[in-house]
XYZ file of C-alpha atoms in Angstrom:
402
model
C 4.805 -15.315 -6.410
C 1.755 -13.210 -7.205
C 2.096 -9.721 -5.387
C -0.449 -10.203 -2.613
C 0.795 -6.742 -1.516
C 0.433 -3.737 -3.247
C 4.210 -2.889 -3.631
C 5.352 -5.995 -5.343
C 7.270 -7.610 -3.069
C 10.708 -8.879 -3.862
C 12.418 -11.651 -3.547
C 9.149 -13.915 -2.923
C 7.900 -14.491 -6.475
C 6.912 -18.275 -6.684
C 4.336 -19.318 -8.175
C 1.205 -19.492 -5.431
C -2.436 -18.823 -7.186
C -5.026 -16.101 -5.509
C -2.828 -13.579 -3.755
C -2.925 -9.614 -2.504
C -1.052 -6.180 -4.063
C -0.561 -3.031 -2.354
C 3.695 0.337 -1.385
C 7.064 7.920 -0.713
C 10.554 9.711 -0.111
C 11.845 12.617 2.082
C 10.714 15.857 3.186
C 12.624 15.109 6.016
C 11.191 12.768 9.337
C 8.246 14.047 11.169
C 8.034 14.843 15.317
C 7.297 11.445 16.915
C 3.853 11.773 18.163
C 2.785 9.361 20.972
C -0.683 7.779 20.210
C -2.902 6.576 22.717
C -3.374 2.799 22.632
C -7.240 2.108 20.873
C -8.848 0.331 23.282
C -11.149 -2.947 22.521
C -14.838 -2.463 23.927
C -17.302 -4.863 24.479
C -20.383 -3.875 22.806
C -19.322 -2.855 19.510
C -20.858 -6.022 17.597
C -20.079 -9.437 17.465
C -16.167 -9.580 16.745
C -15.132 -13.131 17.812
C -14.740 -13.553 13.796
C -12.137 -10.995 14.023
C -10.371 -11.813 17.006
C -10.175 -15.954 15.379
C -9.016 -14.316 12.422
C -6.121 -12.900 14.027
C -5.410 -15.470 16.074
C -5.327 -17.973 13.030
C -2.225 -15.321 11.540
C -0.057 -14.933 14.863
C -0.702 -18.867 15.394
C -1.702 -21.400 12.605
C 0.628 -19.120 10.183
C 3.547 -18.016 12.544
C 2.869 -14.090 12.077
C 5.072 -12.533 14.520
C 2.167 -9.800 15.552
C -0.721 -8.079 13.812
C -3.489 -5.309 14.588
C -6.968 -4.176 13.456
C -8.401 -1.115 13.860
C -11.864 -0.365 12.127
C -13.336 2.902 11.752
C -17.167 3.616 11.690
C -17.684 7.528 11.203
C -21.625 6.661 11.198
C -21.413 4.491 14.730
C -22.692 4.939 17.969
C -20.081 7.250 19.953
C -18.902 4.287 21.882
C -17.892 1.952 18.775
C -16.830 4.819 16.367
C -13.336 3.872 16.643
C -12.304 -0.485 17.836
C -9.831 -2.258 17.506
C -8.021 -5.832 18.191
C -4.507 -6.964 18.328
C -2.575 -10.062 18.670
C 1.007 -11.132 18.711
C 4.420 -9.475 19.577
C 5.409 -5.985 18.262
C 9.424 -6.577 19.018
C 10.697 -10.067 19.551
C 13.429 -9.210 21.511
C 11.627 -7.024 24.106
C 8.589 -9.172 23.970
C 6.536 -6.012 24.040
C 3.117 -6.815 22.283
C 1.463 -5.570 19.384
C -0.374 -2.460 19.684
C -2.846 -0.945 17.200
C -1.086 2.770 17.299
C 2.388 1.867 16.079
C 3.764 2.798 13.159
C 4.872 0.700 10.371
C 5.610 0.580 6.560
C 2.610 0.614 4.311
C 4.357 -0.241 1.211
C 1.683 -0.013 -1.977
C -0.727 1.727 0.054
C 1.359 4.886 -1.040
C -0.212 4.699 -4.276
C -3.407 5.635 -3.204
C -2.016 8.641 -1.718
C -0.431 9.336 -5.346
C -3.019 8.333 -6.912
C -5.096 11.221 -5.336
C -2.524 13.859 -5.968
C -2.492 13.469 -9.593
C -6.232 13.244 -9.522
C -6.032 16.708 -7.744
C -3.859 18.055 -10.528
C -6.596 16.615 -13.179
C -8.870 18.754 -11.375
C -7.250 21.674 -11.198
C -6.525 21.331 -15.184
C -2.875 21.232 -14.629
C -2.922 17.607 -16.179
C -5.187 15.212 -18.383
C -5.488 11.349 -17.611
C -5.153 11.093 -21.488
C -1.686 13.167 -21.939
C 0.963 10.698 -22.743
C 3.680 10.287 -20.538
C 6.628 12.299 -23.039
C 4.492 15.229 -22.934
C 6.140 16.009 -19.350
C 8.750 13.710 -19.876
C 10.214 13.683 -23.624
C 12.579 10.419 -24.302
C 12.150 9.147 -20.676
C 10.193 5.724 -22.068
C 11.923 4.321 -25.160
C 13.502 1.417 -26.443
C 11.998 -2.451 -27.336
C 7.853 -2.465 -26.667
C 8.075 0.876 -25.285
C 6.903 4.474 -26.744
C 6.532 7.285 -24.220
C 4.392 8.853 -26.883
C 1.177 6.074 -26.543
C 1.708 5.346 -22.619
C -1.004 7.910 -20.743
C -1.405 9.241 -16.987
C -4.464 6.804 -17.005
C -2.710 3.939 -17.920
C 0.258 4.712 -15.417
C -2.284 5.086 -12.514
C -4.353 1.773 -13.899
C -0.923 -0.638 -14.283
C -2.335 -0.854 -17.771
C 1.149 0.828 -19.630
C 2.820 -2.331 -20.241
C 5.942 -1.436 -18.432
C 7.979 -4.066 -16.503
C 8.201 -4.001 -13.219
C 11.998 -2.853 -11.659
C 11.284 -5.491 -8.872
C 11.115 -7.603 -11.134
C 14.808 -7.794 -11.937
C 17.017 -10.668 -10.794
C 18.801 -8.891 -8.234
C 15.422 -8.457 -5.930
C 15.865 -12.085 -5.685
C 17.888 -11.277 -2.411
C 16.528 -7.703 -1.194
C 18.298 -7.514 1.811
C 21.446 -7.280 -0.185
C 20.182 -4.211 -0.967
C 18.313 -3.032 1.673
C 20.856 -0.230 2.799
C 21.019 1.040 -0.512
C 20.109 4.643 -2.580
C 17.865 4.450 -5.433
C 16.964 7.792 -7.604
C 13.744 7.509 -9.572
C 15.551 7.682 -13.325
C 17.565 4.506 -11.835
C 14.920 2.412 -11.136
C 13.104 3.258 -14.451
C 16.097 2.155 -16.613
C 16.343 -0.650 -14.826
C 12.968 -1.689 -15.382
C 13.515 -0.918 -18.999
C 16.039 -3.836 -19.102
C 13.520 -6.159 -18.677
C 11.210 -7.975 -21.048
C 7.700 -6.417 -21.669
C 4.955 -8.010 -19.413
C 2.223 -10.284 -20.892
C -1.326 -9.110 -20.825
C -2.658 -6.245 -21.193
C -2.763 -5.487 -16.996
C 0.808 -5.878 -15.050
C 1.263 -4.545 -11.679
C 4.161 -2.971 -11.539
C 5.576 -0.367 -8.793
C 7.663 1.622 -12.121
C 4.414 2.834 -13.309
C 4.062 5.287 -10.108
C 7.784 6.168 -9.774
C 7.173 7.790 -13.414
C 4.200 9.398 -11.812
C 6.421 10.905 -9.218
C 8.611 12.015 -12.312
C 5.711 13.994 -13.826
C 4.285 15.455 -10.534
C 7.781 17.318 -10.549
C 7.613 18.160 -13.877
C 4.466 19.814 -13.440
C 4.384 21.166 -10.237
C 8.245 21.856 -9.868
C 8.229 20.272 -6.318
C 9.264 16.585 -5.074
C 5.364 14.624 -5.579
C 6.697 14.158 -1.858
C 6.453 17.500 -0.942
C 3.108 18.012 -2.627
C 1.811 14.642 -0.962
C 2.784 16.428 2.342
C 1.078 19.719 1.813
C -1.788 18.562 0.188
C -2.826 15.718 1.783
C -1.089 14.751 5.417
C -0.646 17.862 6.364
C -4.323 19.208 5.813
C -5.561 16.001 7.235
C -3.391 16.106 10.895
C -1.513 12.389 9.689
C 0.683 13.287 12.344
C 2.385 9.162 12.420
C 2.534 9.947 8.586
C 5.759 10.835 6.917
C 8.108 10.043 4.161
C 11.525 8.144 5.718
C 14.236 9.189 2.950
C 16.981 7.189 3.680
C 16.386 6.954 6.975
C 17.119 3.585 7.677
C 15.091 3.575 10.613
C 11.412 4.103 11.747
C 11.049 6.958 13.928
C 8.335 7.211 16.996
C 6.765 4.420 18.541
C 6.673 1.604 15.945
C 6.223 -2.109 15.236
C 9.358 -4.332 13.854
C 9.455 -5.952 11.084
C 10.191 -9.956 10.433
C 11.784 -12.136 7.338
C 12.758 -15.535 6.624
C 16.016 -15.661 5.980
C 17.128 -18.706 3.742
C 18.130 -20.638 6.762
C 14.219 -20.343 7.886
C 15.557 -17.848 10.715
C 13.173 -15.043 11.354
C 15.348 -11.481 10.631
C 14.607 -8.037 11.598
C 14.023 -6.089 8.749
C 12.584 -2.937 10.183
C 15.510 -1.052 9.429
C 15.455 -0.693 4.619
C 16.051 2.419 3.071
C 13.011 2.981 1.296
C 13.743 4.890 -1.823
C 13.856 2.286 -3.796
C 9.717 2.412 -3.255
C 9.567 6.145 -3.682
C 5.533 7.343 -4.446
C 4.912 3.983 -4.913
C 5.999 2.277 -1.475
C 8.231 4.180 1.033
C 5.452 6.130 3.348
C 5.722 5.522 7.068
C 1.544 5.451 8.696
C -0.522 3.903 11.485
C -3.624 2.383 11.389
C -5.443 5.461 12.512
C -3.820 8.058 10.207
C -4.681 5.410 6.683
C -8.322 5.315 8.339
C -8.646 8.886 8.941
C -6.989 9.265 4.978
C -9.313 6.756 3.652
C -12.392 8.159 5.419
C -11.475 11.791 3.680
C -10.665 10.392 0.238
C -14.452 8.864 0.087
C -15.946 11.447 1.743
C -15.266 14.051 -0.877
C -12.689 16.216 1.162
C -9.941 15.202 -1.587
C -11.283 15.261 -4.645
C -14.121 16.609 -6.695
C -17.018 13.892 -7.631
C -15.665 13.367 -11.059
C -12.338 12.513 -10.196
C -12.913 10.034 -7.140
C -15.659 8.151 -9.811
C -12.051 8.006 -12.345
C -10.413 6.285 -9.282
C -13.628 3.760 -8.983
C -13.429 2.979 -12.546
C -11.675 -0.542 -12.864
C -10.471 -2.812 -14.988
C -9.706 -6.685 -14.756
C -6.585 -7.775 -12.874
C -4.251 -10.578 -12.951
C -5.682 -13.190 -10.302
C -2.129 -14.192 -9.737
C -1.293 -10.747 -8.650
C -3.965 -9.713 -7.112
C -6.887 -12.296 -6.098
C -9.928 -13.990 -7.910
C -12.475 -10.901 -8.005
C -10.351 -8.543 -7.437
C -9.972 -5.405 -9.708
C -8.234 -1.874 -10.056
C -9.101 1.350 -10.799
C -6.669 4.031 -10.467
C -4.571 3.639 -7.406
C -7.669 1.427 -5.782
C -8.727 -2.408 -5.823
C -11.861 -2.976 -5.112
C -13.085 -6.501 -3.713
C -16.341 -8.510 -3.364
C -17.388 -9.024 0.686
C -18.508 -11.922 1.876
C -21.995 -9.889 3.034
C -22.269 -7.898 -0.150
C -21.004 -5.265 -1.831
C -17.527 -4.485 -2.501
C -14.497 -3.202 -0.361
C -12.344 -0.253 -1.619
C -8.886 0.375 -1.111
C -5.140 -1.007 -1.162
C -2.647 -3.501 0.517
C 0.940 -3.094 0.986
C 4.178 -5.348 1.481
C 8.004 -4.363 1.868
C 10.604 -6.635 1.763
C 11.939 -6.211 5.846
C 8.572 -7.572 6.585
C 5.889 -5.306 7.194
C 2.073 -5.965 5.418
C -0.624 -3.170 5.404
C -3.907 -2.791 4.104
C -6.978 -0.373 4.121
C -10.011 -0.680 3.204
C -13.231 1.033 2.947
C -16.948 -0.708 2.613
C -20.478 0.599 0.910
C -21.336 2.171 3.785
C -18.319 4.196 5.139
C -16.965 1.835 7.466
C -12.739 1.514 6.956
C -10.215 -0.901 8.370
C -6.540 -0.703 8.135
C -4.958 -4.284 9.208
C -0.988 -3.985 10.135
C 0.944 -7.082 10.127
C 4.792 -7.461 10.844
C 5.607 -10.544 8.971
C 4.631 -11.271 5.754
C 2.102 -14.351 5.198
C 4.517 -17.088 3.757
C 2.173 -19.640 2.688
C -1.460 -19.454 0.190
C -3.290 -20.261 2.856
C -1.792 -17.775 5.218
C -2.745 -15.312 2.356
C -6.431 -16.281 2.369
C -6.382 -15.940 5.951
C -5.137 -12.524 5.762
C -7.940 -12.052 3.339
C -10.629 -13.521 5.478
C -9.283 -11.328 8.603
C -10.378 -7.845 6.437
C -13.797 -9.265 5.122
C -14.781 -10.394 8.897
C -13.152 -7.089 9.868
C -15.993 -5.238 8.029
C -18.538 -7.511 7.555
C -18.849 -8.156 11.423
C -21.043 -4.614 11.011
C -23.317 -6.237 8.720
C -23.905 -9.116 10.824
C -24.406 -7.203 14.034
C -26.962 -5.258 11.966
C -28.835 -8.286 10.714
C -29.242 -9.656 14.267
C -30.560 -6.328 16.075
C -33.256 -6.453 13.521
């Protein structure tokens, strides 16, 4: 199926038109830190969009739980910060879904990648034109494939032409793998194996492992590491960390949900995630990939030049992504409803959980967390219309008060 989630997601590729894409390793788990629930107020603009939007995903479409926070640095002090939730966290418990658990953010990841090897642009230590066997000779070889003509541009851009690893037949059935070690050099010969991708853009998760691979090379520290130090540490993403092989998600946290072939709903929450790596395997909450998102296009991340690089898109496969959609490096950007475009990245792993953020025109972010993954097209749109109401619910509170 198209990757409506920006970590392809395995196991679920049939053939549905107009979907989403959006998915790092261990510097060992971070302290659990308790978040305060984010409370829903009633004078923040008109949100009953937003709240039938969610309601359509935990009912019409049988999404176990799902949360929306939205972010508005520019607010009034009251509505700087909403958010609304609907659904069960943990079907067992019965405990409902709360906007400040944790979950997997899958392809969102790249983004945070994305922006370290932009950082290393600017500090000169790299060039988005450097091919890839500059840093690492012989790596890419073999049938279609030249390490030599493949570029740090074209690895952040999904423009390289490599085949996606999740792509292989045995991510048919992911859970048969889901306890499972993968090292980075594994999952690019595996991806290797494959035939070369049609068209000249193919989302593929290999392209950002290979980042990871140079980050090392350059730095001579895990692209983990440097994620950490750089980036969530600087920033306070206390509820962000890289799991390892932690099986588990540590701290307060949402489950996870999948069909199994039997149509039973399975808890996936517990997958080691290196299999992901840079481009799938951080742990967030909504209010850390807000808080990230709000520094990345405020400037605090990157120079000028660099976050215009990330803006500067090509087009995408519709059946990967969605009609309109495009991507620069590490970012999609999408038309809203109300004008303008959204910024930003979704995410899906395979034990269930679906993440997105997104920034509009004038600041405003949302990060949406759901715990199953839409099965259907039309539970994909819906997931689709929940983040444009989710922002453009500003616009039309704005149009009325004047």
């Amino acid at each position: 199926m198209p990757t409506f989630l920006l970590m392809s997601e395995p196991g679920r590729r049939t053939r549905l038109a107009a979907l989403v894409a959006a998915l790092v390793l261990a510097t060992g788990p971070v302290a659990a830190a308790q978040a305060p629930a984010v409370r829903s107020t009633a004078d923040c603009g008109p949100r009953d969009g937003v709240r039938r939007a969610l309601h359509v995903l935990t009912g019409r479409d049988g999404i176990a739980g799902g949360a929306v926070l939205v972010a508005d640095p520019g607010g009034a002090a009251p509505c700087r910060r909403w958010a609304e939730t609907a659904g069960t966290a943990d079907l067992r418990t019965g405990r409902p879904t709360n906007a400040a658990d944790r979950l997997r953010v899958g392809s969102v990841t790249k983004v945070f990648t994305a922006t370290l090897v932009l950082q290393l642009v600017a500090e000169r230590r790299l060039s988005l034109g450097d091919p890839v066997d500059r840093y690492l000779p012989g790596l890419l070889h073999g049938p279609g494939h030249d390490g030599r003509r493949i570029t740090v541009r074209q690895l952040l851009q999904h423009t390289s032409g490599l085949p996606d690893y999740l792509d292989a037949p045995e991510w048919e059935h992911p859970e048969r793998l889901r306890y499972r070690h993968f090292e980075p050099r594994e999952l690019v010969t595996r991806a290797l194996e494959l035939p070369r991708p049609h068209g000249t853009w193919h989302y593929a998760t290999t392209n950002y492992v290979v980042l990871g691979m140079i980050v090392r090379a350059v730095t001579g520290n895990s692209p983990e590491l440097e994620i950490t130090r750089r980036i969530i540490t600087p920033l306070g993403l206390r509820d962000t960390y890289w799991p390892g092989d932690d099986t588990r998600v540590q701290g307060p946290h949402s489950h996870s949900y999948f069909a199994a072939d039997d149509g039973r709903r399975v808890d996936g929450t517990a997958w080691n995630m290196t299999f992901g790596g840079v481009g799938g395997a951080l742990v967030a909450t909504p209010a850390d990939l807000t808080r990230f998102a709000t520094a990345l296009f405020d400037g605090r991340l990157l120079p000028a030049a660099q976050l215009a690089q990330m803006r500067r898109t090509v087009a995408a496969d519709p059946d990967r992504l969605w009609p309109g959609a495009r991507y620069g490096l590490g970012l999609i950007s999408s038309p809203l409803s109300c004008g303008g475009t959204w910024w930003g990245h979704s995410g899906t792993v395979p034990g269930g959980h679906r993440a997105l953020i997104a920034v509009d025109p004038g600041g405003r972010s949302v990060a949406v967390a759901l715990n199953q993954v839409p099965a259907s097209l039309q539970a994909e749109l819906d997931f689709l219309d929940l983040v444009d109401k989710s922002l453009c619910a500003h616009s039309t509170s704005e149009r009325t008060s004047a």
